[in-house]
Coordinates of C-alpha atoms and ligand atoms in Angstrom, one line a residue:
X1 CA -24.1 20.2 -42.8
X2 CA -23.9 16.7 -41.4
X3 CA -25.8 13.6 -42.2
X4 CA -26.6 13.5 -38.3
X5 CA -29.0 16.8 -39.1
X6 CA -31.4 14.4 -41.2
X7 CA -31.6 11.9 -38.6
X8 CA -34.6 10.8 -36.5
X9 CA -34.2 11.4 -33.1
X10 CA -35.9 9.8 -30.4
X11 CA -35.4 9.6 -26.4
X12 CA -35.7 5.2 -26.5
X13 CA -38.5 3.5 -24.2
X14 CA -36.8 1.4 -21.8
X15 CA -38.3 -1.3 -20.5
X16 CA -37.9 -3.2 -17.3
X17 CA -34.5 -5.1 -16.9
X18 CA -34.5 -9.0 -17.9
X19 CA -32.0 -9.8 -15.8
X20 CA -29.9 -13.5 -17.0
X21 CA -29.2 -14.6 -13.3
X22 CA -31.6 -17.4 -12.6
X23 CA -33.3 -17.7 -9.2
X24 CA -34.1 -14.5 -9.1
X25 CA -37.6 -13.5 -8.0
X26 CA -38.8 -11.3 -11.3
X27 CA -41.6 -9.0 -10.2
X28 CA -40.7 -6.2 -12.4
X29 CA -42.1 -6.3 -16.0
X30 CA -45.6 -7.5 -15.2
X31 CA -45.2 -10.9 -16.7
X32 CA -47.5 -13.5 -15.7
X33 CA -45.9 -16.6 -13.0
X34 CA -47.8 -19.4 -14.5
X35 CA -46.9 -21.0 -18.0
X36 CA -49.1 -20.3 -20.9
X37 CA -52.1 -23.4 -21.2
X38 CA -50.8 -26.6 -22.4
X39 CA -52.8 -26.4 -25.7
X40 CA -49.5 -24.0 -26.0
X41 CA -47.2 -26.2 -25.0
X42 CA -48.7 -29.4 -27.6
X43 CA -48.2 -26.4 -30.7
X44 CA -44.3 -26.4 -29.9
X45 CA -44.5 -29.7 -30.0
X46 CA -46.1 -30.8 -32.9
X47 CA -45.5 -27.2 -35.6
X48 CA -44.1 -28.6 -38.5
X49 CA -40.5 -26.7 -39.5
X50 CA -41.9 -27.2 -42.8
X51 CA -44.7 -24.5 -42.2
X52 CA -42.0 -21.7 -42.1
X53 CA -41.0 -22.1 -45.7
X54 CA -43.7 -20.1 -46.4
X55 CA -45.2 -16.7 -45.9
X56 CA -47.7 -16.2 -42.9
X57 CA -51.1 -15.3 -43.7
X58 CA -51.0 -11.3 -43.9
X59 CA -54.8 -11.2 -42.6
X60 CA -53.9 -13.3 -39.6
X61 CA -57.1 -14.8 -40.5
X62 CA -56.9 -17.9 -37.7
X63 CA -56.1 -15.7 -34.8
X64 CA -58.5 -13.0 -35.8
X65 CA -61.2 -16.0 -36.3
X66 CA -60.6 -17.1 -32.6
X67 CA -60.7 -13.8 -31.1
X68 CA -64.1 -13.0 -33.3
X69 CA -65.1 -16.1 -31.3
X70 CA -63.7 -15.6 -27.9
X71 CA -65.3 -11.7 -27.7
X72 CA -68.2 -12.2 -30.1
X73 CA -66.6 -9.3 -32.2
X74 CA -67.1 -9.3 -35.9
X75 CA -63.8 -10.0 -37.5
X76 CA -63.5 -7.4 -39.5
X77 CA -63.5 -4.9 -36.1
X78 CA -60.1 -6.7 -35.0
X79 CA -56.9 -5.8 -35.1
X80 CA -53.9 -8.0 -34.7
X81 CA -50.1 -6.7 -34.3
X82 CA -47.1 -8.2 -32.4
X83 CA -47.6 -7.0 -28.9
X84 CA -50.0 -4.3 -27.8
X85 CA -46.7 -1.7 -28.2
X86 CA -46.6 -2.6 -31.8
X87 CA -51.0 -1.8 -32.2
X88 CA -51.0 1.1 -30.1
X89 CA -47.5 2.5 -32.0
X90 CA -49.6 1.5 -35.1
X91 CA -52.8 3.4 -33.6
X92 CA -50.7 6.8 -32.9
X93 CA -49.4 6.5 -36.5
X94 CA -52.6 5.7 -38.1
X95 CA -55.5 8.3 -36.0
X96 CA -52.7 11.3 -34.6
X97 CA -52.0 13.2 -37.8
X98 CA -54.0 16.0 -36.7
X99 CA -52.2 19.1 -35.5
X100 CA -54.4 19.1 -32.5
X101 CA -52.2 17.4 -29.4
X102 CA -53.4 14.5 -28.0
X103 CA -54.2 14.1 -25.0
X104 CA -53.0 11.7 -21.8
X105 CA -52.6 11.5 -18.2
X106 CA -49.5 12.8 -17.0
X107 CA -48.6 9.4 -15.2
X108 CA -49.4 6.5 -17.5
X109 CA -47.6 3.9 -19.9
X110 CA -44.3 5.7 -20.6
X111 CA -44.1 4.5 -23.9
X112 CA -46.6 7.6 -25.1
X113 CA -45.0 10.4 -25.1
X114 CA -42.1 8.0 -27.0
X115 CA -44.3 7.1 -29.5
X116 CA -45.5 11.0 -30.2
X117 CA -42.0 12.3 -30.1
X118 CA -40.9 9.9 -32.8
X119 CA -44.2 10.5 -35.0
X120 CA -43.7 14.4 -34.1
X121 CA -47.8 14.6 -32.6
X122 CA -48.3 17.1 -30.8
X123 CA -49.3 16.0 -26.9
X124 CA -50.4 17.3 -23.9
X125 CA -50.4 15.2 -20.4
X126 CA -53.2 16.3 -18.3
X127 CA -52.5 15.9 -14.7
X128 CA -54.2 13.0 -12.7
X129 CA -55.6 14.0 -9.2
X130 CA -54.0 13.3 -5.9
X131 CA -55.2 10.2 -5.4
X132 CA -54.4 9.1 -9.0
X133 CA -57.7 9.1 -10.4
X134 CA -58.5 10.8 -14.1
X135 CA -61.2 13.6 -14.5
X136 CA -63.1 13.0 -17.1
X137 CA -63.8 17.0 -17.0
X138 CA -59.4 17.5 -18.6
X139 CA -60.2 15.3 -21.8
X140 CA -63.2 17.5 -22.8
X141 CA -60.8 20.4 -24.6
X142 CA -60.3 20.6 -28.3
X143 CA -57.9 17.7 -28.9
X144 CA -56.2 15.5 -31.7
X145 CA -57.0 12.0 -30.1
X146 CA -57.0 10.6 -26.8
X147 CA -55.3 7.5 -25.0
X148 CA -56.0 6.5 -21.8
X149 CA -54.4 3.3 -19.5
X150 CA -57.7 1.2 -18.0
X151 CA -56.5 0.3 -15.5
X152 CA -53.9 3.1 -15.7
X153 CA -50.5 1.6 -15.3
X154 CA -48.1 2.0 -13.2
X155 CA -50.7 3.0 -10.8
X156 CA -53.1 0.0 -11.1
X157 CA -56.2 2.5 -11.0
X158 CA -59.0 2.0 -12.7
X159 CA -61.8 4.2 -14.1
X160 CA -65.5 3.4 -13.8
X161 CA -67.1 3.0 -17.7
X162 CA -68.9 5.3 -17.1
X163 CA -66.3 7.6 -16.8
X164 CA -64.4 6.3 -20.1
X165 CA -67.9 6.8 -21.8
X166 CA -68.5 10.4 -21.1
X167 CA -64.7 10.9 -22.5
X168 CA -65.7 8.4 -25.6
X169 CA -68.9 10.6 -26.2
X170 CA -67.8 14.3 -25.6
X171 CA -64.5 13.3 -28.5
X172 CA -66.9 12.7 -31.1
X173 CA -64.3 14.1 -33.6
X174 CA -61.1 12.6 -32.1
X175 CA -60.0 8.8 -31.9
X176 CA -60.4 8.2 -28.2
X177 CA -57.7 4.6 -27.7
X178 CA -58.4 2.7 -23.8
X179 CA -55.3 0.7 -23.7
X180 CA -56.9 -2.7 -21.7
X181 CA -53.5 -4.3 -20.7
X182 CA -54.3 -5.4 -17.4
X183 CA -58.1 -5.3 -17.5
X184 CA -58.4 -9.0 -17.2
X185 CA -57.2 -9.2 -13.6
X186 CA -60.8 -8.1 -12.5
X187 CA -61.0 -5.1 -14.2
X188 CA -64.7 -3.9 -16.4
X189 CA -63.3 -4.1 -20.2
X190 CA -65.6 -1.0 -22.4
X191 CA -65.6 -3.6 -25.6
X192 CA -69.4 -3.3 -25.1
X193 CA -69.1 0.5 -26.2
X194 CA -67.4 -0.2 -30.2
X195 CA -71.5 -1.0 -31.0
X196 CA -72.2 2.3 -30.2
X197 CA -69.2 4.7 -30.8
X198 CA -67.2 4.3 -33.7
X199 CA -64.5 6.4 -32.4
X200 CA -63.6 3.8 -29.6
X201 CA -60.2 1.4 -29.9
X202 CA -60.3 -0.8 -27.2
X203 CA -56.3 -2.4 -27.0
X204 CA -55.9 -5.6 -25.3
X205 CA -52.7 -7.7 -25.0
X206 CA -51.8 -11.6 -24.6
X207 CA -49.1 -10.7 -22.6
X208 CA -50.1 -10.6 -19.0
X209 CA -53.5 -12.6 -18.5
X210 CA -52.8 -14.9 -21.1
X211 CA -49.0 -15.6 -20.0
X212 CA -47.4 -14.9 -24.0
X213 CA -45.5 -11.7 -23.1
X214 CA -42.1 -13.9 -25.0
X215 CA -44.6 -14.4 -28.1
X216 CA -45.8 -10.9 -28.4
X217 CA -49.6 -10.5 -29.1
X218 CA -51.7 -7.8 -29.1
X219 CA -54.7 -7.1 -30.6
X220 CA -57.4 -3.9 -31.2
X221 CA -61.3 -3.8 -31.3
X222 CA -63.2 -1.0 -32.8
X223 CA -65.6 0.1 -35.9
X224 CA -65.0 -1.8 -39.3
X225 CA -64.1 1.9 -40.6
X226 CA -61.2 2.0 -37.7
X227 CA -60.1 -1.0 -38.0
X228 CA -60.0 -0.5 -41.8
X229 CA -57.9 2.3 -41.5
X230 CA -55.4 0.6 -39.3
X231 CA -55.0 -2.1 -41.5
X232 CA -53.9 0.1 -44.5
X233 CA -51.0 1.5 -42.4
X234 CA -50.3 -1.7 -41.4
X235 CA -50.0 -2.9 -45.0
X236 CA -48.1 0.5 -45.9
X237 CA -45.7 -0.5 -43.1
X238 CA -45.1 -4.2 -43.2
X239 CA -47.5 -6.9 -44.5
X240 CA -46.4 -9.7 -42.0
X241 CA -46.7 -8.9 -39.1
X242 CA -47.5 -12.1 -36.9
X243 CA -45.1 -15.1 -37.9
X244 CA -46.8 -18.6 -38.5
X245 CA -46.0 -19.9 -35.0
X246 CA -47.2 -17.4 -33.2
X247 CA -50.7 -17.6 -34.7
X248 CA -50.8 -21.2 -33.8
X249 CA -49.2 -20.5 -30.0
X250 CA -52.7 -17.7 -30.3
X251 CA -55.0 -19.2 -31.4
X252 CA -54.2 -22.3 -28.8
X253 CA -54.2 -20.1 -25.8
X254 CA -57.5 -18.9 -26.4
X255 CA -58.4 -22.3 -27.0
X256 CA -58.6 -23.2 -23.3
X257 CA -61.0 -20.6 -21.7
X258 CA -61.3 -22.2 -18.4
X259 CA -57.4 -22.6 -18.1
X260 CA -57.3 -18.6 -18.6
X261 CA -59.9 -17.8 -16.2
X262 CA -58.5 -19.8 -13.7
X263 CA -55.0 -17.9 -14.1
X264 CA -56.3 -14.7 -13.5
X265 CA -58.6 -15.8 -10.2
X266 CA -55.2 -16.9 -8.6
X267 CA -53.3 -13.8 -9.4
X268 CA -56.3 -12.1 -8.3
X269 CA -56.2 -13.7 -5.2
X270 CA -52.8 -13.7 -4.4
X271 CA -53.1 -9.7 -5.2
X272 CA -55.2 -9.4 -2.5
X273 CA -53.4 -11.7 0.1
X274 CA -50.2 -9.2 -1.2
X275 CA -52.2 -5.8 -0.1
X276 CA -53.1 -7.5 3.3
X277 CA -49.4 -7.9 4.3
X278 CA -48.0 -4.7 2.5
X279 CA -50.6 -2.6 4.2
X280 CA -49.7 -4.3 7.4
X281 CA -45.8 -3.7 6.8
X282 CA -46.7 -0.2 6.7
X283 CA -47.5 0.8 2.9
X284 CA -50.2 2.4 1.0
X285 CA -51.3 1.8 -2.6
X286 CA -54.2 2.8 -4.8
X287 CA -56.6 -0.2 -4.5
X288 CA -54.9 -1.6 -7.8
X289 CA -57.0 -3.7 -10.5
X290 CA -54.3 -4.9 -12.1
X291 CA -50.9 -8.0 -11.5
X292 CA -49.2 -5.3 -10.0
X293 CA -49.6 -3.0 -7.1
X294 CA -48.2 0.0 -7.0
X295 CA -46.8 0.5 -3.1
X296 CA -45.4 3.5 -1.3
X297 CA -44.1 3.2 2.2
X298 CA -45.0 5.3 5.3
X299 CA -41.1 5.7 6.3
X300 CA -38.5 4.1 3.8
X301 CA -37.0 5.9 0.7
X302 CA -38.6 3.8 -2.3
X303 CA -35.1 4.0 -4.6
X304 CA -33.1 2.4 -1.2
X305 CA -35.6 0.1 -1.2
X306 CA -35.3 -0.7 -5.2
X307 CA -32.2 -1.4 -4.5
X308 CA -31.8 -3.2 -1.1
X309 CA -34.4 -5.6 -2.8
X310 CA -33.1 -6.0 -6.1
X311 CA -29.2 -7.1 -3.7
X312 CA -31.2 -9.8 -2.4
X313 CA -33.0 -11.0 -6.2
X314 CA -35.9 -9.1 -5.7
X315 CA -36.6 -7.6 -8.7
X316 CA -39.2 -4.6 -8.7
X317 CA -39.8 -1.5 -10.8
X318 CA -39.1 2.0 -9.8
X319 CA -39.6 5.4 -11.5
X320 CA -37.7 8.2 -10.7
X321 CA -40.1 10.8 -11.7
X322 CA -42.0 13.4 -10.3
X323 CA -44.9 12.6 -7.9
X324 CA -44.2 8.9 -8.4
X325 CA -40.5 8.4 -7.2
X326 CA -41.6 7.2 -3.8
X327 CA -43.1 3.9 -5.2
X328 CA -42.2 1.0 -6.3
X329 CA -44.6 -1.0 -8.5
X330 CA -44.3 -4.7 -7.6
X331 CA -45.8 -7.4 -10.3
X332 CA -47.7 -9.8 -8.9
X333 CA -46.0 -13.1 -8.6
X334 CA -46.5 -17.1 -7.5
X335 CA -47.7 -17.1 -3.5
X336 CA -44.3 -18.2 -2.6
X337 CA -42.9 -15.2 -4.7
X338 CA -44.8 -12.7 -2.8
X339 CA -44.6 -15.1 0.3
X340 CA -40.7 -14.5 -0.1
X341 CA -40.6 -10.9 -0.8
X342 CA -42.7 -10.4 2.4
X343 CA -40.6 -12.2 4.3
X344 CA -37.9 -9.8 3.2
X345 CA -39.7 -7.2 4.0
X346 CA -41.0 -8.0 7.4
X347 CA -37.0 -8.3 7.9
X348 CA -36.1 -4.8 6.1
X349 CA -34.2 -2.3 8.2
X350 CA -33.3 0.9 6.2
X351 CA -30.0 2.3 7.0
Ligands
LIG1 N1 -49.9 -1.0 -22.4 C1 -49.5 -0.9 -21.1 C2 -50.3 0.0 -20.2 C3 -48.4 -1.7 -20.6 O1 -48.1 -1.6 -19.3 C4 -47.8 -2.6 -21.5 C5 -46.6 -3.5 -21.0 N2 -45.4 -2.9 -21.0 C6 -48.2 -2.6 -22.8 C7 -49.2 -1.8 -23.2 C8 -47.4 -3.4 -23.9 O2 -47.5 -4.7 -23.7 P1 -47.2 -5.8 -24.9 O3 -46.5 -5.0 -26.0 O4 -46.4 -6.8 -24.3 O5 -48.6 -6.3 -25.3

């Protein structure tokens, strides 16, 4: 009998390298190129030190208030944690304590299966079809709960609402999460549905579209009786969550609409001037909705190619796992980022 035999043991999550080297071009962990809006920038100015003497507000009352106002969602149907990872890890905990397994495509958000192994829930991954899509037709099985990427990531993929719906309302009985990371980048968000299916968490993140991924913001939308139940884990777990700076550096990002809007039409666009060239250099991708695309070549061997790039400070992502270890996902960057890696490209012989 050893100590070790009482420990919790979990495989880690690892998430994409953060490399110190400067002037490298980062196009790995889906961070967003521009700087967060300079309503930001004025709060790190002007926060008085004094502020951190005291406790934060446990209810995160301020950024809930401006996120009631920004999605015209009642406040008591929102959810705040620090970084969607920390609301959806808080979701598992809080709606997968049946002995049902829960249900999830077989490629998705790799932290999942982390997050079910170290809560010991049961799961099943359901595989997506050859061209990546979901069908709807696998998640209609008994099941303990039910978390779906939209769009799925690292494939970029998205699923019509309608689709997502006919999941929501064949689970009546089973907390059915749509983990909206990278729906802002053109993407249809099924917030609409909480009015109708109290069953429905709908995870978004200030991460990507809203350039905080360093202040780590996430937040959840669903029924008051969801939301409810979340917040008493939460306050089982840890009553402060969300510092006092970071409510401030929250609340001001959502402050300036038309700066956010603005960000995502230029990733958007650069997105699409990045599929032109890749699809001209000889790569296919499924028609992403996301920062990222998710790129395989017709001839070169994806993990050579993580690697060639990444000697000449290109950073990208790559997966060895099945069916997916002949892409590389590649965030989306400035134009002279992508301009840069295309220009590598173009020049890319592989040994
Ligand atoms: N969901 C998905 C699908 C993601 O790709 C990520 C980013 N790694 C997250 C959630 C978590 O993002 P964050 O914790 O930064 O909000």
């Amino acid at each position: 009998m050893s100590w070790e035999e009482n420990v919790r043991r979990v495989v880690p999550y690892v998430p994409g390298e953060q490399p110190k080297e400067q002037n490298i071009i980062k196009l790995n962990t889906n961070e967003n190129p521009y700087p967060p809006a300079p309503a930001v920038e004025e709060v790190l100015r002007t926060f008085g030190t004094e502020e951190l003497r005291k406790y934060p507000d446990p209810t995160v009352g301020s950024l809930i208030g401006a996120l009631s106002d920004t999605y015209q969602v009642p406040a008591d149907q929102i959810f705040v944690g620090v970084g969607s990872d920390d609301v959806l890890a808080m979701s598992f905990l809080t709606f997968f304590h049946g002995k049902k397994p829960i249900l999830f495509p077989d490629i998705t958000y790799s932290f999942y299966d982390v997050w079910a192994q170290e809560f010991e829930i049961p799961y099943e991954t359901k595989a997506l079809k050859e061209d990546f899509s979901i069908d709807p037709a696998d998640y209609m099985g008994a099941n303990g709960g039910i978390v779906i990427p939209n769009p799925n990531a690292p494939t970029g993929l998205e699923a019509r609402r309608d689709t997502i719906e006919m999941i929501v309302a064949s689970n009546p009985d089973s907390v059915v999460i749509i983990d909206e990371a990278y729906v802002d980048f053109g993407g249809e968000s099924v917030l609409p549905l909480i009015e109708r299916y109290d069953n429905l968490l709908v995870v978004m993140t200030f991460s990507k579209s809203r350039s905080l991924a360093g202040s780590r913001i996430g937040f959840a939308m669903g029924s008051k009786k969801l939301i409810g139940y979340l917040n008493d884990v939460k306050y089982s777990f840890n009553s402060y969550t969300m510092d006092r700076l970071t409510m401030a550096v929250g609340c001001a990002a959502l402050s300036d609409h038309a700066y956010f809007l603005d960000c995502c039409k230029r990733i958007v666009a650069t997105r699409e001037w990045t599929k032109q060239e890749l699809s001209a250099l000889g790569f296919s991708f499924p028609d992403s909705h996301t920062n990222f695309i998710f790129a395989k070549h017709k001839t070169w061997n994806a993990k050579q190619l993580f690697t060639d790039l990444k000697a000449a400070g290109i950073y990208v992502r790559y997966f060895d796992k099945p069916r997916i270890n002949e892409y590389l996902r590649i965030s989306i960057g400035t134009d002279e980022e992508m301009k840069a890696l295309i220009d590598f490209l173009k020049n890319y012989q592989q040994a």
